[in-house]
JSON list of C-alpha atoms in Angstrom, two decimals:
[
{"chain": "A", "resi": 1, "resn": "MET", "atom": "CA", "xyz": [-30.92, 69.24, -4.98]},
{"chain": "A", "resi": 2, "resn": "PRO", "atom": "CA", "xyz": [-27.50, 70.83, -5.94]},
{"chain": "A", "resi": 3, "resn": "THR", "atom": "CA", "xyz": [-24.57, 68.70, -7.39]},
{"chain": "A", "resi": 4, "resn": "LEU", "atom": "CA", "xyz": [-23.96, 65.98, -4.96]},
{"chain": "A", "resi": 5, "resn": "THR", "atom": "CA", "xyz": [-20.44, 65.13, -3.44]},
{"chain": "A", "resi": 6, "resn": "PRO", "atom": "CA", "xyz": [-19.42, 61.79, -4.87]},
{"chain": "A", "resi": 7, "resn": "PHE", "atom": "CA", "xyz": [-20.09, 58.76, -2.60]},
{"chain": "A", "resi": 8, "resn": "SER", "atom": "CA", "xyz": [-16.90, 57.81, -0.91]},
{"chain": "A", "resi": 9, "resn": "ARG", "atom": "CA", "xyz": [-15.65, 54.44, -2.06]},
{"chain": "A", "resi": 10, "resn": "SER", "atom": "CA", "xyz": [-14.39, 53.36, 1.26]},
{"chain": "A", "resi": 11, "resn": "SER", "atom": "CA", "xyz": [-14.76, 53.40, 5.07]},
{"chain": "A", "resi": 12, "resn": "ALA", "atom": "CA", "xyz": [-12.76, 51.88, 7.82]},
{"chain": "A", "resi": 13, "resn": "ARG", "atom": "CA", "xyz": [-13.14, 48.24, 6.90]},
{"chain": "A", "resi": 14, "resn": "LEU", "atom": "CA", "xyz": [-15.05, 48.22, 3.62]},
{"chain": "A", "resi": 15, "resn": "PHE", "atom": "CA", "xyz": [-14.70, 49.35, -0.06]},
{"chain": "A", "resi": 16, "resn": "TYR", "atom": "CA", "xyz": [-17.69, 50.21, -2.02]},
{"chain": "A", "resi": 17, "resn": "THR", "atom": "CA", "xyz": [-17.86, 49.42, -5.60]},
{"chain": "A", "resi": 18, "resn": "PRO", "atom": "CA", "xyz": [-20.68, 49.87, -8.26]},
{"chain": "A", "resi": 19, "resn": "VAL", "atom": "CA", "xyz": [-22.45, 46.58, -8.80]},
{"chain": "A", "resi": 20, "resn": "CYS", "atom": "CA", "xyz": [-21.91, 45.42, -12.25]},
{"chain": "A", "resi": 21, "resn": "GLU", "atom": "CA", "xyz": [-22.56, 42.32, -14.15]},
{"chain": "A", "resi": 22, "resn": "LYS", "atom": "CA", "xyz": [-19.25, 40.56, -13.33]},
{"chain": "A", "resi": 23, "resn": "ASP", "atom": "CA", "xyz": [-20.36, 40.78, -9.69]},
{"chain": "A", "resi": 24, "resn": "PHE", "atom": "CA", "xyz": [-23.58, 38.66, -10.03]},
{"chain": "A", "resi": 25, "resn": "VAL", "atom": "CA", "xyz": [-21.99, 35.32, -9.41]},
{"chain": "A", "resi": 26, "resn": "GLU", "atom": "CA", "xyz": [-20.45, 36.58, -6.13]},
{"chain": "A", "resi": 27, "resn": "LEU", "atom": "CA", "xyz": [-23.72, 38.28, -5.24]},
{"chain": "A", "resi": 28, "resn": "LEU", "atom": "CA", "xyz": [-25.60, 35.15, -5.66]},
{"chain": "A", "resi": 29, "resn": "LEU", "atom": "CA", "xyz": [-23.63, 33.60, -2.98]},
{"chain": "A", "resi": 30, "resn": "VAL", "atom": "CA", "xyz": [-24.64, 36.63, -0.66]},
{"chain": "A", "resi": 31, "resn": "TYR", "atom": "CA", "xyz": [-28.25, 36.20, -1.71]},
{"chain": "A", "resi": 32, "resn": "ASN", "atom": "CA", "xyz": [-28.33, 32.47, -1.22]},
{"chain": "A", "resi": 33, "resn": "SER", "atom": "CA", "xyz": [-26.63, 32.67, 2.15]},
{"chain": "A", "resi": 34, "resn": "ASN", "atom": "CA", "xyz": [-30.01, 34.24, 3.28]},
{"chain": "A", "resi": 35, "resn": "PRO", "atom": "CA", "xyz": [-32.47, 31.71, 2.57]},
{"chain": "A", "resi": 36, "resn": "ASP", "atom": "CA", "xyz": [-35.22, 33.11, 5.02]},
{"chain": "A", "resi": 37, "resn": "TYR", "atom": "CA", "xyz": [-35.07, 36.49, 3.37]},
{"chain": "A", "resi": 38, "resn": "MET", "atom": "CA", "xyz": [-35.08, 35.02, -0.28]},
{"chain": "A", "resi": 39, "resn": "GLU", "atom": "CA", "xyz": [-38.05, 33.14, 0.78]},
{"chain": "A", "resi": 40, "resn": "TYR", "atom": "CA", "xyz": [-39.81, 36.33, 2.13]},
{"chain": "A", "resi": 41, "resn": "ALA", "atom": "CA", "xyz": [-38.82, 38.52, -0.86]},
{"chain": "A", "resi": 42, "resn": "ASN", "atom": "CA", "xyz": [-38.84, 35.92, -3.71]},
{"chain": "A", "resi": 43, "resn": "GLY", "atom": "CA", "xyz": [-40.93, 33.06, -2.58]},
{"chain": "A", "resi": 44, "resn": "GLN", "atom": "CA", "xyz": [-37.94, 30.47, -2.67]},
{"chain": "A", "resi": 45, "resn": "ARG", "atom": "CA", "xyz": [-35.07, 29.91, -0.30]},
{"chain": "A", "resi": 46, "resn": "GLN", "atom": "CA", "xyz": [-32.56, 29.64, -3.17]},
{"chain": "A", "resi": 47, "resn": "VAL", "atom": "CA", "xyz": [-32.48, 31.85, -6.11]},
{"chain": "A", "resi": 48, "resn": "THR", "atom": "CA", "xyz": [-30.55, 32.14, -9.42]},
{"chain": "A", "resi": 49, "resn": "ILE", "atom": "CA", "xyz": [-28.56, 34.71, -11.10]},
{"chain": "A", "resi": 50, "resn": "GLN", "atom": "CA", "xyz": [-31.68, 35.88, -12.88]},
{"chain": "A", "resi": 51, "resn": "THR", "atom": "CA", "xyz": [-33.14, 37.00, -9.68]},
{"chain": "A", "resi": 52, "resn": "VAL", "atom": "CA", "xyz": [-29.79, 39.04, -9.04]},
{"chain": "A", "resi": 53, "resn": "LEU", "atom": "CA", "xyz": [-30.09, 40.55, -12.45]},
{"chain": "A", "resi": 54, "resn": "GLU", "atom": "CA", "xyz": [-33.76, 41.46, -11.99]},
{"chain": "A", "resi": 55, "resn": "ASP", "atom": "CA", "xyz": [-33.23, 42.86, -8.63]},
{"chain": "A", "resi": 56, "resn": "HIS", "atom": "CA", "xyz": [-30.35, 45.00, -10.00]},
{"chain": "A", "resi": 57, "resn": "GLU", "atom": "CA", "xyz": [-32.43, 46.13, -13.01]},
{"chain": "A", "resi": 58, "resn": "GLU", "atom": "CA", "xyz": [-35.50, 47.00, -10.64]},
{"chain": "A", "resi": 59, "resn": "ASN", "atom": "CA", "xyz": [-33.15, 49.19, -8.57]},
{"chain": "A", "resi": 60, "resn": "LEU", "atom": "CA", "xyz": [-31.63, 50.99, -11.53]},
{"chain": "A", "resi": 61, "resn": "SER", "atom": "CA", "xyz": [-35.27, 51.63, -12.82]},
{"chain": "A", "resi": 62, "resn": "PHE", "atom": "CA", "xyz": [-35.60, 54.34, -10.23]},
{"chain": "A", "resi": 63, "resn": "ALA", "atom": "CA", "xyz": [-33.85, 57.79, -11.13]},
{"chain": "A", "resi": 64, "resn": "ASP", "atom": "CA", "xyz": [-30.68, 58.55, -9.00]},
{"chain": "A", "resi": 65, "resn": "SER", "atom": "CA", "xyz": [-30.46, 55.07, -7.63]},
{"chain": "A", "resi": 66, "resn": "TYR", "atom": "CA", "xyz": [-27.23, 53.48, -6.43]},
{"chain": "A", "resi": 67, "resn": "ALA", "atom": "CA", "xyz": [-26.05, 49.97, -6.04]},
{"chain": "A", "resi": 68, "resn": "PHE", "atom": "CA", "xyz": [-22.79, 49.10, -4.41]},
{"chain": "A", "resi": 69, "resn": "CYS", "atom": "CA", "xyz": [-21.06, 45.90, -3.63]},
{"chain": "A", "resi": 70, "resn": "LEU", "atom": "CA", "xyz": [-19.55, 45.93, -0.02]},
{"chain": "A", "resi": 71, "resn": "ARG", "atom": "CA", "xyz": [-16.28, 44.56, -0.07]},
{"chain": "A", "resi": 72, "resn": "GLU", "atom": "CA", "xyz": [-13.64, 43.78, 2.67]},
{"chain": "A", "resi": 73, "resn": "ALA", "atom": "CA", "xyz": [-10.92, 46.28, 2.71]},
{"chain": "A", "resi": 74, "resn": "THR", "atom": "CA", "xyz": [-8.34, 43.46, 3.26]},
{"chain": "A", "resi": 75, "resn": "GLY", "atom": "CA", "xyz": [-8.75, 40.96, 0.35]},
{"chain": "A", "resi": 76, "resn": "GLY", "atom": "CA", "xyz": [-11.67, 42.65, -1.57]},
{"chain": "A", "resi": 77, "resn": "ALA", "atom": "CA", "xyz": [-14.22, 39.74, -1.08]},
{"chain": "A", "resi": 78, "resn": "ILE", "atom": "CA", "xyz": [-17.78, 40.73, -1.55]},
{"chain": "A", "resi": 79, "resn": "VAL", "atom": "CA", "xyz": [-19.50, 40.78, 1.90]},
{"chain": "A", "resi": 80, "resn": "GLY", "atom": "CA", "xyz": [-22.73, 42.33, 0.92]},
{"chain": "A", "resi": 81, "resn": "ILE", "atom": "CA", "xyz": [-24.91, 44.67, -1.19]},
{"chain": "A", "resi": 82, "resn": "ALA", "atom": "CA", "xyz": [-26.57, 47.93, -0.63]},
{"chain": "A", "resi": 83, "resn": "GLN", "atom": "CA", "xyz": [-29.15, 49.74, -2.80]},
{"chain": "A", "resi": 84, "resn": "PHE", "atom": "CA", "xyz": [-30.51, 53.09, -2.15]},
{"chain": "A", "resi": 85, "resn": "ILE", "atom": "CA", "xyz": [-32.27, 55.93, -4.10]},
{"chain": "A", "resi": 86, "resn": "LEU", "atom": "CA", "xyz": [-32.16, 59.94, -3.64]},
{"chain": "A", "resi": 87, "resn": "CYS", "atom": "CA", "xyz": [-35.95, 60.42, -4.17]},
{"chain": "A", "resi": 88, "resn": "ASN", "atom": "CA", "xyz": [-38.65, 57.72, -4.13]},
{"chain": "A", "resi": 89, "resn": "PRO", "atom": "CA", "xyz": [-41.28, 58.77, -6.66]},
{"chain": "A", "resi": 90, "resn": "ARG", "atom": "CA", "xyz": [-43.93, 57.72, -4.06]},
{"chain": "A", "resi": 91, "resn": "ASP", "atom": "CA", "xyz": [-43.10, 60.16, -1.39]},
{"chain": "A", "resi": 92, "resn": "GLY", "atom": "CA", "xyz": [-40.23, 62.29, -2.55]},
{"chain": "A", "resi": 93, "resn": "HIS", "atom": "CA", "xyz": [-37.70, 60.95, 0.32]},
{"chain": "A", "resi": 94, "resn": "PRO", "atom": "CA", "xyz": [-34.48, 59.20, 0.03]},
{"chain": "A", "resi": 95, "resn": "TRP", "atom": "CA", "xyz": [-34.72, 55.53, 0.58]},
{"chain": "A", "resi": 96, "resn": "LEU", "atom": "CA", "xyz": [-32.32, 52.74, 1.54]},
{"chain": "A", "resi": 97, "resn": "GLY", "atom": "CA", "xyz": [-33.82, 49.82, -0.64]},
{"chain": "A", "resi": 98, "resn": "LEU", "atom": "CA", "xyz": [-31.36, 47.09, 0.74]},
{"chain": "A", "resi": 99, "resn": "ILE", "atom": "CA", "xyz": [-28.45, 46.22, 2.98]},
{"chain": "A", "resi": 100, "resn": "MET", "atom": "CA", "xyz": [-27.77, 42.37, 2.81]},
{"chain": "A", "resi": 101, "resn": "LEU", "atom": "CA", "xyz": [-24.66, 40.82, 4.02]},
{"chain": "A", "resi": 102, "resn": "HIS", "atom": "CA", "xyz": [-23.44, 37.25, 3.43]},
{"chain": "A", "resi": 103, "resn": "SER", "atom": "CA", "xyz": [-24.44, 35.22, 6.41]},
{"chain": "A", "resi": 104, "resn": "ARG", "atom": "CA", "xyz": [-20.98, 34.62, 7.50]},
{"chain": "A", "resi": 105, "resn": "TYR", "atom": "CA", "xyz": [-20.39, 38.59, 7.65]},
{"chain": "A", "resi": 106, "resn": "GLN", "atom": "CA", "xyz": [-23.36, 39.36, 9.71]},
{"chain": "A", "resi": 107, "resn": "LYS", "atom": "CA", "xyz": [-23.11, 40.59, 13.38]},
{"chain": "A", "resi": 108, "resn": "LYS", "atom": "CA", "xyz": [-19.61, 41.88, 12.64]},
{"chain": "A", "resi": 109, "resn": "GLY", "atom": "CA", "xyz": [-20.46, 45.66, 12.49]},
{"chain": "A", "resi": 110, "resn": "TYR", "atom": "CA", "xyz": [-20.38, 45.86, 8.58]},
{"chain": "A", "resi": 111, "resn": "ALA", "atom": "CA", "xyz": [-24.09, 47.02, 8.24]},
{"chain": "A", "resi": 112, "resn": "LYS", "atom": "CA", "xyz": [-23.69, 49.69, 10.84]},
{"chain": "A", "resi": 113, "resn": "GLU", "atom": "CA", "xyz": [-20.44, 50.86, 9.24]},
{"chain": "A", "resi": 114, "resn": "PHE", "atom": "CA", "xyz": [-22.17, 51.09, 5.87]},
{"chain": "A", "resi": 115, "resn": "LEU", "atom": "CA", "xyz": [-25.16, 52.83, 7.40]},
{"chain": "A", "resi": 116, "resn": "ASP", "atom": "CA", "xyz": [-22.96, 55.32, 9.11]},
{"chain": "A", "resi": 117, "resn": "HIS", "atom": "CA", "xyz": [-21.07, 56.15, 5.84]},
{"chain": "A", "resi": 118, "resn": "LEU", "atom": "CA", "xyz": [-24.42, 56.37, 3.88]},
{"chain": "A", "resi": 119, "resn": "ILE", "atom": "CA", "xyz": [-26.03, 58.69, 6.39]},
{"chain": "A", "resi": 120, "resn": "ARG", "atom": "CA", "xyz": [-22.86, 60.96, 6.49]},
{"chain": "A", "resi": 121, "resn": "TRP", "atom": "CA", "xyz": [-23.06, 61.18, 2.55]},
{"chain": "A", "resi": 122, "resn": "TYR", "atom": "CA", "xyz": [-26.75, 62.06, 2.65]},
{"chain": "A", "resi": 123, "resn": "GLN", "atom": "CA", "xyz": [-26.10, 64.65, 5.32]},
{"chain": "A", "resi": 124, "resn": "GLU", "atom": "CA", "xyz": [-23.21, 66.24, 3.51]},
{"chain": "A", "resi": 125, "resn": "ASN", "atom": "CA", "xyz": [-25.64, 66.44, 0.50]},
{"chain": "A", "resi": 126, "resn": "GLY", "atom": "CA", "xyz": [-28.48, 68.32, 2.43]},
{"chain": "A", "resi": 127, "resn": "TYR", "atom": "CA", "xyz": [-30.78, 65.55, 3.16]},
{"chain": "A", "resi": 128, "resn": "HIS", "atom": "CA", "xyz": [-32.70, 65.66, 6.21]},
{"chain": "A", "resi": 129, "resn": "CYS", "atom": "CA", "xyz": [-34.20, 62.12, 6.63]},
{"chain": "A", "resi": 130, "resn": "LEU", "atom": "CA", "xyz": [-33.75, 58.43, 5.31]},
{"chain": "A", "resi": 131, "resn": "HIS", "atom": "CA", "xyz": [-36.57, 56.09, 4.84]},
{"chain": "A", "resi": 132, "resn": "LEU", "atom": "CA", "xyz": [-36.63, 52.37, 4.54]},
{"chain": "A", "resi": 133, "resn": "GLY", "atom": "CA", "xyz": [-39.02, 49.41, 4.55]},
{"chain": "A", "resi": 134, "resn": "VAL", "atom": "CA", "xyz": [-38.72, 46.18, 6.31]},
{"chain": "A", "resi": 135, "resn": "LEU", "atom": "CA", "xyz": [-40.81, 43.15, 5.23]},
{"chain": "A", "resi": 136, "resn": "ALA", "atom": "CA", "xyz": [-42.88, 42.21, 8.27]},
{"chain": "A", "resi": 137, "resn": "LYS", "atom": "CA", "xyz": [-41.83, 38.64, 7.67]},
{"chain": "A", "resi": 138, "resn": "ASN", "atom": "CA", "xyz": [-38.25, 39.89, 8.35]},
{"chain": "A", "resi": 139, "resn": "GLN", "atom": "CA", "xyz": [-39.00, 42.08, 11.33]},
{"chain": "A", "resi": 140, "resn": "ARG", "atom": "CA", "xyz": [-36.11, 40.39, 13.34]},
{"chain": "A", "resi": 141, "resn": "VAL", "atom": "CA", "xyz": [-33.97, 43.25, 11.74]},
{"chain": "A", "resi": 142, "resn": "VAL", "atom": "CA", "xyz": [-36.23, 45.98, 13.02]},
{"chain": "A", "resi": 143, "resn": "PRO", "atom": "CA", "xyz": [-34.35, 46.16, 16.40]},
{"chain": "A", "resi": 144, "resn": "PHE", "atom": "CA", "xyz": [-31.13, 46.88, 14.55]},
{"chain": "A", "resi": 145, "resn": "TYR", "atom": "CA", "xyz": [-32.64, 49.82, 12.86]},
{"chain": "A", "resi": 146, "resn": "GLU", "atom": "CA", "xyz": [-34.41, 51.01, 16.02]},
{"chain": "A", "resi": 147, "resn": "LYS", "atom": "CA", "xyz": [-31.01, 50.98, 17.85]},
{"chain": "A", "resi": 148, "resn": "TYR", "atom": "CA", "xyz": [-29.51, 53.11, 15.25]},
{"chain": "A", "resi": 149, "resn": "GLY", "atom": "CA", "xyz": [-32.24, 55.50, 15.54]},
{"chain": "A", "resi": 150, "resn": "PHE", "atom": "CA", "xyz": [-34.90, 54.78, 12.92]},
{"chain": "A", "resi": 151, "resn": "ARG", "atom": "CA", "xyz": [-38.61, 54.91, 14.09]},
{"chain": "A", "resi": 152, "resn": "VAL", "atom": "CA", "xyz": [-41.67, 53.16, 12.57]},
{"chain": "A", "resi": 153, "resn": "TYR", "atom": "CA", "xyz": [-44.06, 55.68, 10.98]},
{"chain": "A", "resi": 154, "resn": "GLU", "atom": "CA", "xyz": [-46.44, 53.32, 9.14]},
{"chain": "A", "resi": 155, "resn": "GLU", "atom": "CA", "xyz": [-47.14, 49.77, 8.11]},
{"chain": "A", "resi": 156, "resn": "ARG", "atom": "CA", "xyz": [-48.52, 49.17, 4.67]},
{"chain": "A", "resi": 157, "resn": "GLU", "atom": "CA", "xyz": [-49.79, 46.06, 2.74]},
{"chain": "A", "resi": 158, "resn": "THR", "atom": "CA", "xyz": [-48.20, 45.53, -0.64]},
{"chain": "A", "resi": 159, "resn": "GLU", "atom": "CA", "xyz": [-49.46, 43.24, -3.41]},
{"chain": "A", "resi": 160, "resn": "LYS", "atom": "CA", "xyz": [-45.90, 41.72, -4.09]},
{"chain": "A", "resi": 161, "resn": "LEU", "atom": "CA", "xyz": [-44.28, 41.66, -0.55]},
{"chain": "A", "resi": 162, "resn": "GLY", "atom": "CA", "xyz": [-47.21, 41.62, 1.84]},
{"chain": "A", "resi": 163, "resn": "ARG", "atom": "CA", "xyz": [-46.96, 43.80, 4.79]},
{"chain": "A", "resi": 164, "resn": "VAL", "atom": "CA", "xyz": [-44.07, 46.26, 5.02]},
{"chain": "A", "resi": 165, "resn": "ILE", "atom": "CA", "xyz": [-42.95, 48.22, 8.19]},
{"chain": "A", "resi": 166, "resn": "CYS", "atom": "CA", "xyz": [-41.89, 51.65, 6.87]},
{"chain": "A", "resi": 167, "resn": "MET", "atom": "CA", "xyz": [-39.22, 53.48, 9.07]},
{"chain": "A", "resi": 168, "resn": "SER", "atom": "CA", "xyz": [-37.56, 56.90, 8.96]},
{"chain": "A", "resi": 169, "resn": "TYR", "atom": "CA", "xyz": [-34.30, 58.24, 10.39]},
{"chain": "A", "resi": 170, "resn": "PRO", "atom": "CA", "xyz": [-33.89, 61.95, 10.92]},
{"chain": "A", "resi": 171, "resn": "ILE", "atom": "CA", "xyz": [-30.39, 62.99, 9.67]},
{"chain": "A", "resi": 172, "resn": "ILE", "atom": "CA", "xyz": [-29.28, 65.40, 12.27]},
{"chain": "A", "resi": 173, "resn": "GLU", "atom": "CA", "xyz": [-25.54, 66.21, 12.48]},
{"chain": "A", "resi": 174, "resn": "GLU", "atom": "CA", "xyz": [-24.79, 64.99, 16.09]},
{"chain": "A", "resi": 175, "resn": "GLN", "atom": "CA", "xyz": [-26.73, 61.89, 15.60]},
{"chain": "A", "resi": 176, "resn": "ALA", "atom": "CA", "xyz": [-25.27, 60.51, 12.23]},
{"chain": "A", "resi": 177, "resn": "GLY", "atom": "CA", "xyz": [-23.43, 57.43, 13.43]},
{"chain": "A", "resi": 178, "resn": "SER", "atom": "CA", "xyz": [-24.11, 57.60, 17.20]},
{"chain": "A", "resi": 179, "resn": "ALA", "atom": "CA", "xyz": [-25.65, 54.24, 17.40]}
]
């Protein structure tokens, strides 16, 4: 892949800042505002700062990985986190690892706004698809991704997380951001 254009640091209502240690306390609030997901992913409804640290380190263990705080453009409060990689070593495709919003910021269009922004960036850099996995226990989010244009291509069992629903989005110019 040629040199990438930088990931733009803002969209209409959000700023994107790289996750750093000083953000962990605020990110802990995001994590713990999603107790069902925390239980599915970590086996407990409330997690500690250690979980945020371990999650961040695991994401950064992949080459070409990114982790951004999603911040409201007005005020700068962290409303969520996003993690993604350019090339999953398992299949060679770019993967969205996580979009997690604080519960009070869900259903306000922030996830779609970030996804629009991310897909445009992948498209600008010559990528043709984006993959993601949804924990089967968290399948309530699958309709969001299907509405956006993602399609299920396989389900697999993992030792750590159980059944995972794998989805793919074809990055085509006229489709990016059309949902």
